[in-house]
């Protein structure tokens, strides 16, 4: 059996006003670790947001294991978690534990299951001591870790991360990179930190809304470096 969800983009375009951010994309993804790179404004975030329905295609469809990201939005958001570049956009509740509980309340889980998921996740990521702490008082690295934990408690099969290390100092960048490296889910990661993609299965390069290279990391990164030269 195919172990990772299959993402199918069929003739997908996304237009904003007069600008087309993603152009006529036909693509099937079924690997565990997929990197997305490209210049600023090339369409990476728009592509990433298509995967969990944050952005709807103007033309075409995005389908994940038979679920349409627009028509089956609710099921898609359980299946696909999204981590934003800025954790402040993701953390919505006053304390660490309330923030983790927030995403779970819509899943109609019983109290014990919610508590178990929060407890296990806090322990696994060494955040138990911060459980009652005000989320706004966390460091940048702790906030990004909390944002990732807020996605993990939902137990999605796929996690999309849009530049999760861009705002972090070197130590936190390494810590978050190590956390991402150990995740067992399917990972789709947009990044400008090219070395983070070394062990990825597949890397897509976007340029002006077009997918211009789809290759293993070394080849795709070399292509991107040439493109930027
Ligand atoms: N909601 C929107 N409304 C209008 N234009 C948008 C919107 N979102 C993105 N765009 C435009 O689409 C293009 C692609 O944007 P996108 O954010 O996908 O690029 P990106 O590759 O993620 O860039 P960066 O590396 O700077 O994050 C840009 O020209 C951007 O201005
Ligand atoms: Mg972006």
Tab-separated table of C-alpha atoms and ligand atoms in Angstrom, residues 44-45 162-163, ligand 2:
chain	number	residue	atom	x	y	z
A	44	UNK	CA	5.586	29.013	-3.169
A	45	UNK	CA	3.193	30.110	-0.412
A	162	UNK	CA	5.828	27.628	4.999
A	163	UNK	CA	9.342	28.858	5.880
B	2	LIG	MG1	5.933	32.810	0.804
